[in-house]
mmCIF file of C-alpha atoms in Angstrom:
data_model
loop_
_atom_site.group_PDB
_atom_site.id
_atom_site.type_symbol
_atom_site.label_atom_id
_atom_site.label_comp_id
_atom_site.label_asym_id
_atom_site.label_seq_id
_atom_site.Cartn_x
_atom_site.Cartn_y
_atom_site.Cartn_z
ATOM 1 C CA MET P 5 -10.302 0.925 7.349
ATOM 2 C CA ASN P 6 -8.875 -2.624 7.539
ATOM 3 C CA TYR P 7 -6.681 -1.845 4.544
ATOM 4 C CA LEU P 8 -4.643 0.532 6.723
ATOM 5 C CA ARG P 9 -3.270 -2.482 8.605
ATOM 6 C CA GLY P 10 -1.239 -3.328 5.488
ATOM 7 C CA PHE P 11 0.528 0.018 5.720
ATOM 8 C CA MET P 12 1.857 -0.566 9.247
ATOM 9 C CA PRO P 13 5.320 -1.654 7.995
ATOM 10 C CA TRP P 14 5.603 1.548 5.960
ATOM 11 C CA ILE P 15 4.686 3.595 8.998
ATOM 12 C CA ALA P 16 7.286 1.711 11.072
ATOM 13 C CA PHE P 17 9.879 2.393 8.371
ATOM 14 C CA ALA P 18 9.076 6.107 8.351
ATOM 15 C CA ALA P 19 9.084 6.354 12.151
ATOM 16 C CA VAL P 20 12.377 4.515 12.717
ATOM 17 C CA SER P 21 14.312 5.842 9.712
ATOM 18 C CA SER P 22 15.412 8.907 11.643
ATOM 19 C CA TYR P 23 17.796 6.518 13.479
ATOM 20 C CA GLY P 24 19.221 5.337 10.148
ATOM 21 C CA TRP P 25 17.622 3.993 7.009
ATOM 22 C CA GLN P 26 18.885 0.484 7.699
ATOM 23 C CA TRP P 27 17.058 0.501 11.056
ATOM 24 C CA GLY P 28 13.927 1.844 9.421
ATOM 25 C CA ALA P 29 14.116 -0.913 6.806
ATOM 26 C CA ALA P 30 14.643 -3.551 9.506
ATOM 27 C CA ALA P 31 11.671 -2.189 11.465
ATOM 28 C CA GLY P 32 9.545 -2.308 8.313
ATOM 29 C CA LEU P 33 10.648 -5.891 7.639
ATOM 30 C CA ALA P 34 9.985 -7.019 11.210
ATOM 31 C CA THR P 35 6.547 -5.393 11.165
ATOM 32 C CA ALA P 36 5.749 -6.919 7.765
ATOM 33 C CA ILE P 37 6.734 -10.397 8.920
ATOM 34 C CA ALA P 38 4.791 -10.049 12.171
ATOM 35 C CA LEU P 39 1.731 -8.913 10.241
ATOM 36 C CA LEU P 40 2.007 -11.826 7.795
ATOM 37 C CA VAL P 41 2.419 -14.372 10.586
ATOM 38 C CA LYS P 42 -0.586 -12.964 12.429
ATOM 39 C CA GLU P 43 -2.743 -12.965 9.288
ATOM 40 C CA HIS P 44 -1.708 -16.483 8.241
ATOM 41 C CA LYS P 45 -2.464 -17.803 11.748
ATOM 42 C CA ALA P 46 -5.874 -16.123 11.524
ATOM 43 C CA GLY P 47 -6.541 -18.041 8.304
ATOM 44 C CA THR P 48 -6.472 -15.025 5.987
ATOM 45 C CA SER P 49 -6.179 -16.095 2.350
ATOM 46 C CA ARG P 50 -3.066 -15.275 0.312
ATOM 47 C CA GLN P 51 -5.252 -13.298 -2.090
ATOM 48 C CA SER P 52 -6.138 -10.999 0.774
ATOM 49 C CA LEU P 53 -2.465 -10.478 1.602
ATOM 50 C CA ILE P 54 -1.038 -9.312 -1.726
ATOM 51 C CA LEU P 55 0.043 -5.965 -0.309
ATOM 52 C CA GLU P 56 1.535 -7.596 2.791
ATOM 53 C CA HIS P 57 3.598 -10.110 0.776
ATOM 54 C CA SER P 58 4.819 -7.386 -1.562
ATOM 55 C CA THR P 59 5.714 -5.214 1.415
ATOM 56 C CA ALA P 60 7.716 -8.010 3.075
ATOM 57 C CA GLY P 61 9.618 -8.585 -0.173
ATOM 58 C CA TYR P 62 10.388 -4.886 -0.511
ATOM 59 C CA PHE P 63 11.630 -4.550 3.060
ATOM 60 C CA ALA P 64 13.725 -7.715 2.798
ATOM 61 C CA ALA P 65 15.493 -6.254 -0.247
ATOM 62 C CA LEU P 66 15.755 -2.775 1.267
ATOM 63 C CA THR P 67 17.125 -4.104 4.556
ATOM 64 C CA ALA P 68 19.807 -6.083 2.728
ATOM 65 C CA LEU P 69 20.726 -3.055 0.604
ATOM 66 C CA ALA P 70 20.715 -0.618 3.530
ATOM 67 C CA PHE P 71 22.989 -2.775 5.679
ATOM 68 C CA ALA P 72 25.283 -3.622 2.752
ATOM 69 C CA LEU P 73 25.554 0.027 1.643
ATOM 70 C CA PRO P 74 24.606 2.160 4.658
ATOM 71 C CA HIS P 75 25.990 5.343 3.089
ATOM 72 C CA SER P 76 24.320 4.913 -0.306
ATOM 73 C CA GLY P 77 22.708 8.005 -1.769
ATOM 74 C CA LEU P 78 19.522 5.967 -2.098
ATOM 75 C CA GLN P 79 18.889 6.526 1.602
ATOM 76 C CA HIS P 80 17.759 10.055 0.752
ATOM 77 C CA PHE P 81 15.030 8.660 -1.481
ATOM 78 C CA GLY P 82 13.477 6.156 0.940
ATOM 79 C CA GLY P 83 10.021 7.683 0.810
ATOM 80 C CA ALA P 84 10.026 7.930 -2.971
ATOM 81 C CA MET P 85 11.274 4.349 -3.335
ATOM 82 C CA SER P 86 8.662 3.066 -0.885
ATOM 83 C CA LEU P 87 5.792 4.804 -2.623
ATOM 84 C CA GLY P 88 7.210 3.755 -5.983
ATOM 85 C CA TRP P 89 7.155 0.126 -4.832
ATOM 86 C CA LEU P 90 3.571 0.478 -3.657
ATOM 87 C CA ALA P 91 2.679 2.020 -7.018
ATOM 88 C CA LEU P 92 4.312 -0.880 -8.881
ATOM 89 C CA THR P 93 2.470 -3.362 -6.692
ATOM 90 C CA ALA P 94 -0.885 -1.677 -7.283
ATOM 91 C CA TRP P 95 -0.365 -1.320 -11.053
ATOM 92 C CA ALA P 96 0.844 -4.940 -11.303
ATOM 93 C CA THR P 97 -2.252 -6.259 -9.531
ATOM 94 C CA LEU P 98 -4.402 -4.344 -12.001
ATOM 95 C CA ALA P 99 -2.374 -5.650 -14.940
ATOM 96 C CA VAL P 100 -2.853 -9.278 -13.889
ATOM 97 C CA GLY P 101 -6.541 -8.758 -13.188
ATOM 98 C CA HIS P 102 -6.413 -9.110 -9.399
ATOM 99 C CA PRO P 103 -6.657 -5.611 -7.870
ATOM 100 C CA PHE P 104 -4.994 -5.666 -4.456
ATOM 101 C CA THR P 105 -8.066 -4.139 -2.819
ATOM 102 C CA THR P 106 -10.234 -7.123 -3.778
ATOM 103 C CA GLY P 107 -8.874 -9.410 -1.085
ATOM 104 C CA ILE P 108 -9.204 -6.640 1.473
ATOM 105 C CA ALA P 109 -12.781 -5.884 0.392
ATOM 106 C CA LYS P 110 -13.688 -9.562 0.667
ATOM 107 C CA ARG P 111 -12.921 -9.365 4.383
ATOM 108 C CA GLN P 112 -15.757 -6.843 4.725
ATOM 109 C CA ALA P 113 -18.248 -7.576 1.940
ATOM 110 C CA PRO P 114 -20.758 -10.428 1.981
ATOM 111 C CA ARG P 115 -19.706 -13.473 -0.052
ATOM 112 C CA GLU P 116 -22.710 -13.149 -2.390
ATOM 113 C CA VAL P 117 -21.340 -9.919 -3.931
ATOM 114 C CA TRP P 118 -17.768 -11.102 -4.518
ATOM 115 C CA GLU P 119 -18.357 -12.296 -8.074
ATOM 116 C CA THR P 120 -20.568 -9.420 -9.211
ATOM 117 C CA PRO P 121 -19.410 -6.975 -11.889
ATOM 118 C CA LEU P 122 -20.092 -4.083 -9.502
ATOM 119 C CA PHE P 123 -17.815 -5.492 -6.795
ATOM 120 C CA ARG P 124 -15.086 -6.067 -9.375
ATOM 121 C CA ARG P 125 -15.491 -2.578 -10.861
ATOM 122 C CA ILE P 126 -15.371 -0.908 -7.444
ATOM 123 C CA ASN P 127 -12.093 -2.684 -6.668
ATOM 124 C CA VAL P 128 -10.555 -1.853 -10.043
ATOM 125 C CA VAL P 129 -11.390 1.826 -9.556
ATOM 126 C CA ILE P 130 -10.180 1.918 -5.945
ATOM 127 C CA THR P 131 -6.938 0.100 -6.781
ATOM 128 C CA ALA P 132 -6.379 2.473 -9.709
ATOM 129 C CA ALA P 133 -6.888 5.429 -7.356
ATOM 130 C CA TRP P 134 -4.261 4.028 -4.959
ATOM 131 C CA ALA P 135 -1.894 3.257 -7.856
ATOM 132 C CA LEU P 136 -2.237 6.783 -9.233
ATOM 133 C CA ALA P 137 -1.811 8.377 -5.804
ATOM 134 C CA PHE P 138 1.284 6.282 -5.075
ATOM 135 C CA THR P 139 2.746 7.108 -8.493
ATOM 136 C CA LEU P 140 2.169 10.838 -8.125
ATOM 137 C CA ALA P 141 3.419 10.896 -4.539
ATOM 138 C CA ALA P 142 6.560 8.889 -5.427
ATOM 139 C CA THR P 143 7.320 11.290 -8.261
ATOM 140 C CA ALA P 144 6.680 14.351 -6.094
ATOM 141 C CA LEU P 145 8.849 12.935 -3.296
ATOM 142 C CA ALA P 146 11.701 12.164 -5.670
ATOM 143 C CA ILE P 147 11.548 15.759 -6.936
ATOM 144 C CA ALA P 148 11.309 17.147 -3.389
ATOM 145 C CA ASP P 149 14.234 15.010 -2.214
ATOM 146 C CA ALA P 150 16.377 15.858 -5.241
ATOM 147 C CA ASN P 151 15.763 19.565 -4.706
ATOM 148 C CA GLY P 152 16.195 19.516 -0.931
ATOM 149 C CA LEU P 153 12.705 20.824 -0.207
ATOM 150 C CA GLY P 154 12.886 19.575 3.362
ATOM 151 C CA THR P 155 11.052 17.334 5.751
ATOM 152 C CA GLY P 156 7.861 19.415 5.879
ATOM 153 C CA ALA P 157 7.286 19.129 2.133
ATOM 154 C CA CYS P 158 8.063 15.409 2.165
ATOM 155 C CA ILE P 159 5.684 14.734 5.051
ATOM 156 C CA ALA P 160 2.912 16.692 3.306
ATOM 157 C CA ILE P 161 3.429 14.697 0.109
ATOM 158 C CA GLN P 162 3.406 11.383 1.970
ATOM 159 C CA VAL P 163 0.294 12.282 3.949
ATOM 160 C CA ALA P 164 -1.494 13.324 0.755
ATOM 161 C CA GLY P 165 -0.317 10.113 -0.954
ATOM 162 C CA PHE P 166 -2.175 8.068 1.648
ATOM 163 C CA ALA P 167 -4.964 10.345 2.876
ATOM 164 C CA LEU P 168 -6.462 11.184 -0.522
ATOM 165 C CA PRO P 169 -6.867 7.589 -1.739
ATOM 166 C CA ALA P 170 -8.012 6.529 1.756
ATOM 167 C CA ALA P 171 -10.762 9.163 1.672
ATOM 168 C CA PHE P 172 -11.703 8.063 -1.842
ATOM 169 C CA THR P 173 -11.770 4.415 -0.722
ATOM 170 C CA ALA P 174 -14.078 5.282 2.165
ATOM 171 C CA ARG P 175 -16.565 7.115 -0.064
ATOM 172 C CA TYR P 176 -16.439 5.546 -3.511
ATOM 173 C CA PRO P 177 -18.119 2.147 -2.869
ATOM 174 C CA GLU P 178 -21.323 3.765 -1.590
ATOM 175 C CA HIS P 179 -21.313 6.204 -4.501
ATOM 176 C CA ALA P 180 -20.826 3.348 -6.983
ATOM 177 C CA ARG P 181 -23.585 1.263 -5.393
ATOM 178 C CA ALA P 182 -25.983 4.219 -5.460
ATOM 179 C CA ARG P 183 -25.198 4.894 -9.118
ATOM 180 C CA HIS P 184 -25.638 1.223 -9.939
ATOM 181 C CA ALA P 185 -29.010 1.134 -8.174
ATOM 182 C CA GLN P 186 -30.334 3.921 -10.409
#
């Protein structure tokens, strides 16, 4: 579950946004920077911090936008924009051949499996699952926000957007290894 650490800024953003989207963005940025500093001091490789760097960039831009235009209509689409950014990040890492989950998985997997086709395939599939979940959740949130479906619907969409790929991530590697062993 180490990959959940990378989502802490998004959780901070969601928790603080009720006080204003600019404060939520600032909380997300502060959390992202603190997380990056901690990880860099611990010697974590940049490859393992793709999500964290992307998150810091997103919150830097969002914080600037939110303070420059505090009454922008975009504030009503914060969840959709956040999940959309995560989707873009995940899809981009797949497109360049470096799935964002690879660096995270390397923190847990023994070094001797890092270059195996199975390890690579597991990370491509898991990253694709996250990318798809983020894409679907961002789209659903944008629709929910545009149609005023309320906080309950938005929370359910966001929870599903994280819980479903997290459950898949927890189960898929063992399934893939078992299939490979056959």
